[in-house]
Amino acid sequence: MGKASYKASIALFASTPGTSMALAIGKLLRVPLGKVRLERFSDGELRAQLLDDVVGKDVFIVGPTHAPTDNLLELAFMADAARGGGAKCVTLIIPYLSYNRQDKHKPGKPLSSRVVMDLLARSGASRVIVVDIHAEHTLEHFGGLEVLHLSAAPLAAAYVKKTLKKPFAVASPDRGGIARAQALATLLGASDVVFFEKSRHEHGAVKSMTTATPEKITGKHVLFVDDMIDSGGTLVQAAAVAKKAGAKTVSAFASHAVLSGNALKNLQSALSGLILTDTIPHVALRSKQARVTVLPLAPLFAQTIIDLMSSRPSKARAKSPQKSRRTR
Ligand code: R5P
């Protein structure tokens, strides 16, 4: 399929928080953003309607699902509307997938990740595209959906290669993030990842942060890698431990800028550099912030759409025995 012909068969839509990303993707693909009417019933419930024809189309809907929960529902409703409207295929592009932190059964606690993925899996989509989700093993909860799990690490590595001074060390602020940090370290040509041990209070705040190998940090420019920053507590505490261990500078890369409360301000004081992506359209990141770099992901999503729509086999479409697969 040539570029011109696939463009005609794409319909691109966005939920409210996905609009800026979808516009950027649409600009790269030269595909207009579909019209949506979003209203509320008098009690506040959402009422969504796709205003453009989707019959026989490959529909792509962009929608990060960070709080409030209406963001999640808006995306699910749009997927159902696209399916009901006769779309050939409905793909959800979810730059940030929320509710992924309760990923294991614990007494009295829900498996929130599964509840949310179940909802999306039953919403009418046949494919989802996600980025650096917190707990990769939860992707199985998408059931029969085709899942493309993209990584922002190559983009981060390209930026870090130009900016991070040597000697450097790549670090993970907790055990759960070692593989993520290792992936970036490998792209940077570093063999080793320094990992920290983190514990939290029952209410979620970081209780302790330690590393068993402080000598690997001494005299180094340390780059922490994490999937997301919420309160910022993890990275603020990790930076303090790294500085105490004699790090020359401490910077961090995280894919998802949730940045609740004073996270951004606290991180700007604690770090010499913070690299984020635009998976969440955080208000504060619309303007230039000291020591903060935001890497745009629209080119990655646009290329993924091109690969999917192209007739030539691509990495994104390669047959794999696994239902979900890491691409890029
Ligand atoms: C936790 O396991 C995650 O990978 C992040 O480290 C965590 O969610 C960050 O949260 P916060 O910024 O609130 O410490």
GROMACS .gro file of N, CA and C and ligand atoms in nm, residues 101 134 173-174 180 198 200 206 226-235, ligand 1:
model
   68
  101ARG      N    1   0.015   0.007   3.863
  101ARG     CA    2   0.104  -0.018   3.976
  101ARG      C    3   0.053  -0.126   4.070
  134HIS      N    4   0.450   0.021   3.333
  134HIS     CA    5   0.516  -0.005   3.460
  134HIS      C    6   0.546  -0.155   3.478
  173PRO      N    7   1.639   0.326   4.048
  173PRO     CA    8   1.607   0.362   4.187
  173PRO      C    9   1.539   0.248   4.264
  174ASP      N   10   1.509   0.138   4.197
  174ASP     CA   11   1.455   0.021   4.268
  174ASP      C   12   1.481  -0.105   4.187
  180ARG      N   13   1.468  -0.214   3.288
  180ARG     CA   14   1.445  -0.088   3.215
  180ARG      C   15   1.575  -0.008   3.206
  198LYS      N   16   1.451   0.019   4.748
  198LYS     CA   17   1.356   0.119   4.796
  198LYS      C   18   1.248   0.050   4.876
  200ARG      N   19   0.868   0.143   5.085
  200ARG     CA   20   0.765   0.247   5.100
  200ARG      C   21   0.685   0.225   5.227
  206VAL      N   22   0.800   0.718   5.013
  206VAL     CA   23   0.924   0.641   5.018
  206VAL      C   24   0.978   0.642   5.161
  226ASP      N   25   1.375   0.560   3.519
  226ASP     CA   26   1.251   0.511   3.579
  226ASP      C   27   1.140   0.517   3.475
  227ASP      N   28   1.032   0.442   3.499
  227ASP     CA   29   0.922   0.447   3.403
  227ASP      C   30   0.838   0.573   3.422
  228MET      N   31   0.816   0.609   3.547
  228MET     CA   32   0.726   0.721   3.573
  228MET      C   33   0.770   0.800   3.696
  229ILE      N   34   0.731   0.925   3.696
  229ILE     CA   35   0.752   1.006   3.816
  229ILE      C   36   0.615   1.053   3.861
  230ASP      N   37   0.579   1.016   3.982
  230ASP     CA   38   0.451   1.060   4.035
  230ASP      C   39   0.478   1.172   4.137
  231SER      N   40   0.497   1.136   4.264
  231SER     CA   41   0.525   1.239   4.365
  231SER      C   42   0.667   1.293   4.354
  232GLY      N   43   0.753   1.218   4.287
  232GLY     CA   44   0.894   1.257   4.277
  232GLY      C   45   0.978   1.205   4.393
  233GLY      N   46   0.910   1.146   4.494
  233GLY     CA   47   0.981   1.099   4.614
  233GLY      C   48   1.092   1.001   4.582
  234THR      N   49   1.067   0.910   4.491
  234THR     CA   50   1.168   0.807   4.456
  234THR      C   51   1.297   0.873   4.408
  235LEU      N   52   1.285   0.961   4.310
  235LEU     CA   53   1.406   1.018   4.251
  235LEU      C   54   1.473   1.121   4.342
  329R5P     C1   55   0.775   0.239   4.113
  329R5P     O1   56   0.801   0.122   4.124
  329R5P     C2   57   0.786   0.316   3.986
  329R5P     O2   58   0.871   0.257   3.894
  329R5P     C3   59   0.829   0.459   4.014
  329R5P     O3   60   0.957   0.456   4.072
  329R5P     C4   61   0.733   0.525   4.107
  329R5P     O4   62   0.601   0.506   4.070
  329R5P     C5   63   0.761   0.673   4.119
  329R5P     O5   64   0.673   0.725   4.211
  329R5P     P1   65   0.710   0.853   4.296
  329R5P     O6   66   0.759   0.958   4.200
  329R5P     O7   67   0.579   0.891   4.363
  329R5P     O8   68   0.812   0.814   4.397
   0.00000   0.00000   0.00000
